[in-house]
Each structure stands twice: as C-alpha cells, then as structure tokens.
Short mmCIF file of C-alpha atoms in Angstrom, two decimals:
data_model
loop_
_atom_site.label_atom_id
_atom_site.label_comp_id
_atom_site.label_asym_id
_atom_site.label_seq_id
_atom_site.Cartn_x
_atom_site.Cartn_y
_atom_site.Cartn_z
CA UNK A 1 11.71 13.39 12.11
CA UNK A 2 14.14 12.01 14.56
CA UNK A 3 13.20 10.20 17.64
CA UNK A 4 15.59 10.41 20.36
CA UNK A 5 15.81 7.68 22.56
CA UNK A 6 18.05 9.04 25.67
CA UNK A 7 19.81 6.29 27.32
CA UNK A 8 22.19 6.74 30.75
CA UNK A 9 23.29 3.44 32.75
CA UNK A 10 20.52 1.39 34.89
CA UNK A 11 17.69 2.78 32.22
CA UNK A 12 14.51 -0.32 32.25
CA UNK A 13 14.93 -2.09 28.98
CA UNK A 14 11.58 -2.27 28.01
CA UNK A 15 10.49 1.35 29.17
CA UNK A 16 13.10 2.22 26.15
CA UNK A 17 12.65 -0.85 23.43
CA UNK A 18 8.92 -1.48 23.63
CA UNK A 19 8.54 2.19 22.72
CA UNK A 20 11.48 1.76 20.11
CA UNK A 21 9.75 -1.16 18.33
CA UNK A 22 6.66 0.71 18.00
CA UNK A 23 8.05 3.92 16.77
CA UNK A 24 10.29 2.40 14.62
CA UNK A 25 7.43 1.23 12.25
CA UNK A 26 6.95 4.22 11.15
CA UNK A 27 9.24 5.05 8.23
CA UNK A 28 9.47 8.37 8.88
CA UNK A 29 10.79 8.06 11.83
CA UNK A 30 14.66 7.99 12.13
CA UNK A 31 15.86 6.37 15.47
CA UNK A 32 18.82 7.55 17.66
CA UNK A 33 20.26 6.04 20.13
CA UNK A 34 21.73 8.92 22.49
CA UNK A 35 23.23 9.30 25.86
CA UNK A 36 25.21 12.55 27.22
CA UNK A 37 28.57 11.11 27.44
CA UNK A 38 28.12 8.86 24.64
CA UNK A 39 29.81 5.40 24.76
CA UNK A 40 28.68 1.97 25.92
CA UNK A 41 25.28 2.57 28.49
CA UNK A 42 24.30 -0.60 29.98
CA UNK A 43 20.79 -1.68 31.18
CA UNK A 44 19.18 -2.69 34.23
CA UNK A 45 18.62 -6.10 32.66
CA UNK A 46 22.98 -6.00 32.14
CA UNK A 47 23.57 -5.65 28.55
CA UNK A 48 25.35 -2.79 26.83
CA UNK A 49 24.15 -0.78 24.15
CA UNK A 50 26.21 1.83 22.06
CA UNK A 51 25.22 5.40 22.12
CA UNK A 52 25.96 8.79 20.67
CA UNK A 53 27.62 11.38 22.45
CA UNK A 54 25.13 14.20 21.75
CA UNK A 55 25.12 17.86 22.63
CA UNK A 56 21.70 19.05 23.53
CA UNK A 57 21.55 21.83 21.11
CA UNK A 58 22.14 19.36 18.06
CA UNK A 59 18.85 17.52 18.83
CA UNK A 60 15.68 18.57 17.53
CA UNK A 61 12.02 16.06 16.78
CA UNK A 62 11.01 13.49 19.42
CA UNK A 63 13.12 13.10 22.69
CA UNK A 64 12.00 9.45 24.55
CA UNK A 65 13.08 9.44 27.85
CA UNK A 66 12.71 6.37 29.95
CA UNK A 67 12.59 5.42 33.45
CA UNK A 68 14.86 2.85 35.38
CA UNK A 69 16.62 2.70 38.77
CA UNK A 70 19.36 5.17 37.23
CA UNK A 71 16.84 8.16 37.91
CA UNK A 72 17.30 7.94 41.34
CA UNK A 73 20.90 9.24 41.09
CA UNK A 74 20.53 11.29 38.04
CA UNK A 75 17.79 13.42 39.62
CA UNK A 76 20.55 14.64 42.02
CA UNK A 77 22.83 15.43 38.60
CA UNK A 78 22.38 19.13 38.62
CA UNK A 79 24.81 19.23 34.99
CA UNK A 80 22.54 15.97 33.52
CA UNK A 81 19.24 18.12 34.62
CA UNK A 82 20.28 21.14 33.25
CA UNK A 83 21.65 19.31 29.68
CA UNK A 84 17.97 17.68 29.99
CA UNK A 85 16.45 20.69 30.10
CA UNK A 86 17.69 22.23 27.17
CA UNK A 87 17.74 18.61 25.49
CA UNK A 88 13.26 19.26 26.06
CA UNK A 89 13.83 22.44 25.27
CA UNK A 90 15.07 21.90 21.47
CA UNK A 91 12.38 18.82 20.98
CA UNK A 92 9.52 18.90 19.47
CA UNK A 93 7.55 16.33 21.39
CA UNK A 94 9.11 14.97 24.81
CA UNK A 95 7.61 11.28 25.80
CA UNK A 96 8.64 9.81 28.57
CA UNK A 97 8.02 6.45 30.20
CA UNK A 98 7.77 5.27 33.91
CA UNK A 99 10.33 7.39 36.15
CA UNK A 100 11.69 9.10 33.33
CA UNK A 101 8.17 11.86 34.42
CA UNK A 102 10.78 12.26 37.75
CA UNK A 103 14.01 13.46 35.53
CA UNK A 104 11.26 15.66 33.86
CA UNK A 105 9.56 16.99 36.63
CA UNK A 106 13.26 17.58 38.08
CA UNK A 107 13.58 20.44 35.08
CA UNK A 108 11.06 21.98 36.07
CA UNK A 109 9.49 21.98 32.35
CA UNK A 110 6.48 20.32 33.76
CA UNK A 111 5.38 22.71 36.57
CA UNK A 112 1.73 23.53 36.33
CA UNK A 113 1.11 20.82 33.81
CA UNK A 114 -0.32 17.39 34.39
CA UNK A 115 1.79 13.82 34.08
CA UNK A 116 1.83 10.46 35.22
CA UNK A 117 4.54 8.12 36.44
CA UNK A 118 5.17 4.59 37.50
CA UNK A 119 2.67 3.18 40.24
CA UNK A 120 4.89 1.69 42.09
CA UNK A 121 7.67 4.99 42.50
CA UNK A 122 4.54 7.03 42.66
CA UNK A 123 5.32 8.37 46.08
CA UNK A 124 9.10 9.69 45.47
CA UNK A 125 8.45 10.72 41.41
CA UNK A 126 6.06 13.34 43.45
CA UNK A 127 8.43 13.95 46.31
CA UNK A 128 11.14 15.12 43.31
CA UNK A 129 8.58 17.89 42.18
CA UNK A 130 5.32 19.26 43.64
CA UNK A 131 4.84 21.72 41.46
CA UNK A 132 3.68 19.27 38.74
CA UNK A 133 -0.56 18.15 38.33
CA UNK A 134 0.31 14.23 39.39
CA UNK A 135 -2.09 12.08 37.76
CA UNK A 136 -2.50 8.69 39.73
CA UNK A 137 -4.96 6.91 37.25
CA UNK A 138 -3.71 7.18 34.22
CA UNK A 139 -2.25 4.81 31.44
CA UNK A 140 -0.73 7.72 29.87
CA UNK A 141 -1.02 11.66 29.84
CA UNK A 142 -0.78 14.38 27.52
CA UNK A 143 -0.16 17.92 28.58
CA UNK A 144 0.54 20.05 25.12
CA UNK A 145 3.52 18.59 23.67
CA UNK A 146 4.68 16.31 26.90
CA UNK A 147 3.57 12.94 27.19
CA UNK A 148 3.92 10.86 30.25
CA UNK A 149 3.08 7.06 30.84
CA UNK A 150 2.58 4.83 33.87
CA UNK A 151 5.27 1.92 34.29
CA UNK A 152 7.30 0.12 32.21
CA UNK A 153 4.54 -1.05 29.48
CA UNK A 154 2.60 1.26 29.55
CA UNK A 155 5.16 3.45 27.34
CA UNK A 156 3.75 0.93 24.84
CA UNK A 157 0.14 2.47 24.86
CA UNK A 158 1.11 5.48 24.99
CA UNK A 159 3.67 5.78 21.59
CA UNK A 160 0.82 4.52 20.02
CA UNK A 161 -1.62 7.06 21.59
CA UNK A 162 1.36 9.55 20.58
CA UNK A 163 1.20 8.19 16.95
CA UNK A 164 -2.74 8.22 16.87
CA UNK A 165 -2.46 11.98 17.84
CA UNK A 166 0.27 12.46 15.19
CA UNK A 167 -0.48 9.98 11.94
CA UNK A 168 -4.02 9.11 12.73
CA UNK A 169 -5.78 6.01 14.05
CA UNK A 170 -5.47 3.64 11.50
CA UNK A 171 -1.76 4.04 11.39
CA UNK A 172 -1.52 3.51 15.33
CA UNK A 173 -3.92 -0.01 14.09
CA UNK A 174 -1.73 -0.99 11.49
CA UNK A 175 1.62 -0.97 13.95
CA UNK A 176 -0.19 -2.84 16.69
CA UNK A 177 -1.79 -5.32 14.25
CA UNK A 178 1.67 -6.07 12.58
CA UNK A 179 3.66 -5.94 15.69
CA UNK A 180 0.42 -8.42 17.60
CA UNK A 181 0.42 -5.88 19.97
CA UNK A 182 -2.70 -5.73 22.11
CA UNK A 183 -2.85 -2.25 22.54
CA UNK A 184 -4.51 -0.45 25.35
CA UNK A 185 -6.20 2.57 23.78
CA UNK A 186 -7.37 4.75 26.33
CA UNK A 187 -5.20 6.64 28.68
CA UNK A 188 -8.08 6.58 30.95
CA UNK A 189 -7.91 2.99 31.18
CA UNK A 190 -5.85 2.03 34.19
CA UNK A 191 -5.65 -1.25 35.52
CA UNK A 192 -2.55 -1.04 37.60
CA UNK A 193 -4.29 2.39 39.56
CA UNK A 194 -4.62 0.03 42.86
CA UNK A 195 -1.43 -0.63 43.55
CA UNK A 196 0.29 2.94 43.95
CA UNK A 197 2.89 3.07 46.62
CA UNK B 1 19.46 -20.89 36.22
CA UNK B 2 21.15 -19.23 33.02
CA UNK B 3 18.98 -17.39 30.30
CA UNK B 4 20.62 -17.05 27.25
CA UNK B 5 19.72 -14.26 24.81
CA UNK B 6 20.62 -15.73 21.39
CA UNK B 7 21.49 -12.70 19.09
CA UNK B 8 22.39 -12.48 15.16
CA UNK B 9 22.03 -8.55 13.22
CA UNK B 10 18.79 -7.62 12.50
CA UNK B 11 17.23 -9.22 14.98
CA UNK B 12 13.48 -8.05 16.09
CA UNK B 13 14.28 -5.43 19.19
CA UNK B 14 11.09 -6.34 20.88
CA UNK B 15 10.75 -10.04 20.54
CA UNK B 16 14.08 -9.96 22.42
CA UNK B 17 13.76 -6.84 24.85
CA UNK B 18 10.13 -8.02 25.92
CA UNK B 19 11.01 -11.54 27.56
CA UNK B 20 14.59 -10.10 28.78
CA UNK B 21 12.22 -7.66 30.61
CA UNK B 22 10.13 -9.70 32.22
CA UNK B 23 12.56 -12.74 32.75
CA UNK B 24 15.05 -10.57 34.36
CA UNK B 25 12.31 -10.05 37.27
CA UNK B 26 13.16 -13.58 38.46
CA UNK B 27 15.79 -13.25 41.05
CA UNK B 28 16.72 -17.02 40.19
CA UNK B 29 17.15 -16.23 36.64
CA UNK B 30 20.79 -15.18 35.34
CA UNK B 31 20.56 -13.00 32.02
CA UNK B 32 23.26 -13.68 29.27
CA UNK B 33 23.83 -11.99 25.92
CA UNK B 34 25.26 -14.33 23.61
CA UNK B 35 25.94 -14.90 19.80
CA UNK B 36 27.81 -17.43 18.10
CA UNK B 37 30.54 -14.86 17.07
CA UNK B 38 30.38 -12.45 19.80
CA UNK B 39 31.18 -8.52 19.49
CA UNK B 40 28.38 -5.99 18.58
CA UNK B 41 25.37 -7.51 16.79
CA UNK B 42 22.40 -4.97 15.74
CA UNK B 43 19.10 -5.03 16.04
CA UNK B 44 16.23 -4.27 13.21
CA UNK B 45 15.65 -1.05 15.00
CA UNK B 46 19.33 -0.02 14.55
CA UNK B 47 21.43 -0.23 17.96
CA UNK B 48 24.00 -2.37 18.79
CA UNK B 49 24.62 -4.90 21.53
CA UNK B 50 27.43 -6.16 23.25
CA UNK B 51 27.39 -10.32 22.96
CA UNK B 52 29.47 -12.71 24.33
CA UNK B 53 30.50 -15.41 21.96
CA UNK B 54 29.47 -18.83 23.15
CA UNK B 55 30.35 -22.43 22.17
CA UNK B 56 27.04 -24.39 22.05
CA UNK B 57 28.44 -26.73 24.59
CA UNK B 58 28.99 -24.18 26.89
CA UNK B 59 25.78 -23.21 27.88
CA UNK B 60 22.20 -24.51 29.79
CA UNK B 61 19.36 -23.09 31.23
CA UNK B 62 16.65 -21.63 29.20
CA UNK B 63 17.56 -20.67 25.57
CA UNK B 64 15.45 -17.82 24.28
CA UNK B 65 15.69 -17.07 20.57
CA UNK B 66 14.02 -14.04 18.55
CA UNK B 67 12.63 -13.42 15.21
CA UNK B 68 13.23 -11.00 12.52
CA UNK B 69 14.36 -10.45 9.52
CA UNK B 70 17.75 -11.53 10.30
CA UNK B 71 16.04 -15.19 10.19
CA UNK B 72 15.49 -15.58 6.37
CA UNK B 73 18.99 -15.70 5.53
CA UNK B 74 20.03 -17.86 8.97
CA UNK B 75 17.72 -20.56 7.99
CA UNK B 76 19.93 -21.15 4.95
CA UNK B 77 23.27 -20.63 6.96
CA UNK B 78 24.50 -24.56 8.05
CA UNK B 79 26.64 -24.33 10.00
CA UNK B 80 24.38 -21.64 12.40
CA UNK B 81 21.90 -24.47 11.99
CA UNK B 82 24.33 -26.81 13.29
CA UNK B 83 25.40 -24.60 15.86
CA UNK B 84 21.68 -23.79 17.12
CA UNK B 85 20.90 -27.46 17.38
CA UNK B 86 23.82 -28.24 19.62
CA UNK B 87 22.90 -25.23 22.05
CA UNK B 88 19.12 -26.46 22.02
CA UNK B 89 20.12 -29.79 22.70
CA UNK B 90 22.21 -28.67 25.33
CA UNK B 91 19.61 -26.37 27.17
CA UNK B 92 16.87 -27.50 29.26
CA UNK B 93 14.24 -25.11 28.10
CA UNK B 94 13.73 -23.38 24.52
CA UNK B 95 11.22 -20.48 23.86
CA UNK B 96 11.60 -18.41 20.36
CA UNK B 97 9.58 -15.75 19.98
CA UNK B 98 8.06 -14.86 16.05
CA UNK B 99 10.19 -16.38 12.97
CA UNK B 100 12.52 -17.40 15.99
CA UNK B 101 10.32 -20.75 15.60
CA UNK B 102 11.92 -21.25 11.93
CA UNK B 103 14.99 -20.95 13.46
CA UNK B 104 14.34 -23.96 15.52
CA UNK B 105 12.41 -25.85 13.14
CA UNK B 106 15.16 -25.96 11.04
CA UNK B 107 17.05 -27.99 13.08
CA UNK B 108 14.59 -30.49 13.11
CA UNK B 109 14.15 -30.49 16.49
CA UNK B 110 10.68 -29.57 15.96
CA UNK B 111 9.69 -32.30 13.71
CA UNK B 112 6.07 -34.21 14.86
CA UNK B 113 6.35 -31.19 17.72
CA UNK B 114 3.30 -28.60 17.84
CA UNK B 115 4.39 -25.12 17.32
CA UNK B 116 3.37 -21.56 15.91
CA UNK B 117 4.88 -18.43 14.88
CA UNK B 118 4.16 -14.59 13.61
CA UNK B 119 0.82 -14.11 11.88
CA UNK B 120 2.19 -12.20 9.08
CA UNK B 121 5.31 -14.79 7.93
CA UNK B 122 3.34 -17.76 8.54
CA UNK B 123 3.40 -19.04 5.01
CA UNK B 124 7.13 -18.59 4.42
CA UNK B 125 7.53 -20.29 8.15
CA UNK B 126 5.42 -22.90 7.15
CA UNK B 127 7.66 -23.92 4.27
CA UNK B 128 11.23 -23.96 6.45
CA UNK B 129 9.60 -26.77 7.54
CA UNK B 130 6.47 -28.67 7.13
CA UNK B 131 6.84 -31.76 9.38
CA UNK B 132 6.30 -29.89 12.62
CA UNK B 133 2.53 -29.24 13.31
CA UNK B 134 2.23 -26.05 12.78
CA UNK B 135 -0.75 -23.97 14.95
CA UNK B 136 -2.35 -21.33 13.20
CA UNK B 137 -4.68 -19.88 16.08
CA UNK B 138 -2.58 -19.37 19.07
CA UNK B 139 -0.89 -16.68 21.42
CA UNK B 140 1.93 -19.32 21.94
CA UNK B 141 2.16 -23.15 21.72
CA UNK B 142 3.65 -25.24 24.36
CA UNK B 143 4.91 -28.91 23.50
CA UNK B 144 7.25 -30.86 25.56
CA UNK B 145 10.16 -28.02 26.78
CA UNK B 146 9.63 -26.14 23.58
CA UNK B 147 7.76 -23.04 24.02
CA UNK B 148 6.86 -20.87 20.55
CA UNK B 149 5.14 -17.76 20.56
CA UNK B 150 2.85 -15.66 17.69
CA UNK B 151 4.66 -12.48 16.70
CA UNK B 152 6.70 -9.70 18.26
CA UNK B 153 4.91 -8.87 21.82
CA UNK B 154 3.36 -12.35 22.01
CA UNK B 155 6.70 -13.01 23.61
CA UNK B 156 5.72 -11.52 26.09
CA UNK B 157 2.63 -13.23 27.05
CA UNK B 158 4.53 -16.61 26.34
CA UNK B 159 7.09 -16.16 28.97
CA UNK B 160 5.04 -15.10 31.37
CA UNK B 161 3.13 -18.35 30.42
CA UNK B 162 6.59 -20.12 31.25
CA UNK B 163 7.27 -18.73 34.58
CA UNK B 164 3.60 -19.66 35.68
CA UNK B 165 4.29 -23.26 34.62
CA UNK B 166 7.85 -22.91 36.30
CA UNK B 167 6.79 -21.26 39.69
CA UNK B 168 3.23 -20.64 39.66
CA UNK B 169 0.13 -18.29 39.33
CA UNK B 170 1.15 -15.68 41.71
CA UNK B 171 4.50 -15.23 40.45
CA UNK B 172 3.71 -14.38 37.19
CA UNK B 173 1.00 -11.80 38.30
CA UNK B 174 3.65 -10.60 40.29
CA UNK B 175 5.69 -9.58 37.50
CA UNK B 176 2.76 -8.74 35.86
CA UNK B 177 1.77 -6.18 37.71
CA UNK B 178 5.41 -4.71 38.35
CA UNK B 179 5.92 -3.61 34.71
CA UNK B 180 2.23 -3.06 35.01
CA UNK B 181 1.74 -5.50 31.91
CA UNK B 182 -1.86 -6.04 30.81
CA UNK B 183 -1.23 -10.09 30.22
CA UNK B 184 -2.75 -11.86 28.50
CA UNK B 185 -2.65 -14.83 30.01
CA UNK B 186 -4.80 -17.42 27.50
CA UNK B 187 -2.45 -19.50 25.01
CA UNK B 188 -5.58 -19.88 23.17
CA UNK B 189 -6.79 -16.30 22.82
CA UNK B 190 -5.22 -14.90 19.15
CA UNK B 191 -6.73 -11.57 18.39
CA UNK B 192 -4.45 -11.60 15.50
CA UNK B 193 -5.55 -15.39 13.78
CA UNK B 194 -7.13 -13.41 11.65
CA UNK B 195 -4.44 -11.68 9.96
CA UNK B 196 -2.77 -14.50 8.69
CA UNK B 197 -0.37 -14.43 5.61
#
C-alpha cells in the first residue's frame, strides 16, 4: 500500500517525518513523497525536500497530510482544496496531523464527523469549518477511515494507533520498541488539553 | 548561534527531523543543512534533501549528527572521519543522536569520554570503539560538550535536555508543550535498557 505523504511549502517537519519514520517500518508500506506542483517544497524549519508532481486521481492507499503555518494560506486555495478533496477522495485512509484537520475540514469531507487539531490553532482550525464534531481532548481521533491528531507529536501516537487498528498491537510494539519510541497509546490520553487557545 | 545538520544518504529521518524540530523553536538558534559534498543526500525513509557543502573549518555552533544505516560504511570512510573530527573540533557543542555516537567515536574524540547509543546496534557500536565508556542504561549521556543519545526519538528527549542546560527549565517546557511533546525529561530513565543487542 502506498502512503502518501503530501507536502506544500511552510509544512512542520516533524508533523510529516515523525509520522514517516514510523510508517516506514512497516515493509509494506511504500512511501511517497508528493506535493501538487511537484518540485523542491521547503519546510518551516528551511530545508528543501524533493517531491512528486502528482495528479489526484493517480493516488490511491494512505494520504498523510500534515499541519504547518502553510495552512493558513492554503485554506484560502480554492484549486489546492478542491485537488485535496478528490486527493481524500481516491485514499483509502486519510491521517492527518496538527492543522492539516483545518485543510480537511476546509473540504468539507469531515462535516458531521468528529476530529481533533492542534491545541494551540484550536480556535481558527474551528473557525475554518463548523460543521465538523471538534474534539478538544484528544491525542488523536478516528472517525471511519479519517484520522486526526493533536499537534505536532502527537501524529506520532496516532500512526501507531493507525497501525494498531490496521496490523495489530504487537506490530504497533515492535515499531515503537525498535524506533525507542515512548508511545502514547490512548487517544484519550491528553496531556496538552489545558492549554487550548 | 549556528546548528548544523550533518547529512550523508541513508541517514535515519527521525533522529535528524526530531531535534531540527524542536531546536528550530529557539529563536537564537540558526538551522543549517550541511554535508561534506553538498547536493541532494537521502534519507533511510527515501526523500531527498537539499545540503550545502561545508568545509569543516567553516562552521561553529552546535553540531548535530544522526544515525542510521548510512553509519556502517562511514565509520570505515577516512577521510569523512577526518573531515568529522575537524568540524567537531571546530564546534562548540556536539550531540549525535543513535549510531551517530560511532560516528564520533571514531574520531577518537570520545576516547575516556562517557557516552551511549541505540539499544539495538549497541554491540556493533561498542566495537567502533571500545576506549570510550560506553553507557548501557541511559536516555542520553552528557560528558563535557558531548551530548549522545539512545536510539531514534531519544533525540528528542536529549536536546531538549540541552536547551534546559543552555537556557533553563522553563524554556524547554516551553517547547515542550508547543509541539505538545510528552518529554521525557530523565537522562536516566531507559524504558528500552532492556532490549539491548
């Protein structure tokens, strides 16, 4: 199955590479690095990564969709939302990690169902859709095949969750374990719930 | 103050992407991708990366190196070695994250020096060098400005370890609880001891 990873300039590093390093243990997993224009995408942390130009038709599997400053423009991208949309549309599973809920929500592929975001954006990820169940304590959230996380590490929790769900616990043991990840297993479990702005 | 991420292809993505993360909250700190040939290097997990090539006596600062399997042919490459102990020398700080600490030892700079490294290449780490003091039970090891941390995401923990020795308590919680990070915080607490090879 191929995972996705959907990169567009200002995305957090680690809401996309802690993820990556996690699902990337698993050998049946076959990582992509993809943007819509393809081409050099650089970070908020300043260093640029090569992508593949992708249409969103040729994607199918796992799309990972993280969060960074860059969704505060791209929310306004009516031709990126609508290429998103049909990008969730054709995956299997969509994950997404901090502020990557808000480009989401934006599609409106998460109305009625329930998601979480980044504590600290909590206020404008809702303010981008209404129409979505906001969770505010949650480590991560799973809503049929969508699966939101909290900020930046938590996307780390919840790939594991997602691989728990898909491969079985002691799979989702075996990564952490090897990777000396102290993994946060329950989605319930949020210690950063106190500080939503 | 300069931070310079030292790249080479097949780097670990995490044991990079994880400090970079958290480092690059420190409005003080000045994020640089380097390798000693420059151009695209790739990581384990498949992407590439825009470096800039560097002469060791060109940089300072804090030198952060990664681990992966990219390090068990480096160790045997002399004039890398070479070119690693110049750049150490000429840095104030060094942290390496999982087999990053062979790297290092190699150059002898570690010799009589307390240090540790990932659980599961211990042994093989071990025998790159047996004249530093190696630590078997610990999150990360500080001795002298060398900071070495367990494997993969103990980077993570280390550096916040560093910034809390650089600038205090509150800082690091600070960042802590920005990329909502469950830290943990105790150089002595190794969940993973246990799974040495």
């Amino acid at each position: 199955m191929d995972v996705n990873v959907l990169l567009f300039d200002d995305f957090e590093t680690l809401d996309a590479f802690g993820p990556v390093e996690i699902l990337g243990c698993v050998a049946d997993y076959h990582l992509r690095y993809v943007s819509k224009s393809g081409g050099l995408i650089s970070s908020k942390q300043g260093f640029k990564i090569e992508t593949e130009k992708i249409a969103s038709e040729d994607l199918s599997g796992i799309l990972l969709i993280p969060g960074g400053s860059g969704t505060r423009t791209l929310v306004n991208d009516e031709l990126f939302i609508e290429f998103l949309r049909k990008l969730v549309l054709n995956s299997q599973y969509c994950l997404t990690v901090c502020t990557g809920s808000a480009l989401l929500a934006k599609t409106g592929l998460l109305d009625t169902k329930k998601a979480t975001s980044n504590k600290k954006a909590f206020a404008w990820v809702k303010s981008v859709n209404n129409d979505v169940k906001w969770v505010e304590k949650a480590r991560w959230v799973v809503d049929g095949n969508y699966y939101t996380s909290s900020g930046v590490s938590a996307g780390m929790d919840m790939v594991l969750g997602f691989i728990r769900d898909q491969l079985g616990v002691k799979t989702a043991m075996q990564i952490s374990d090897y990777i000396e990840y102290i993994w946060n297993d329950d989605p319930d479990f949020d210690p950063f719930a106190n500080t939503l702005h």
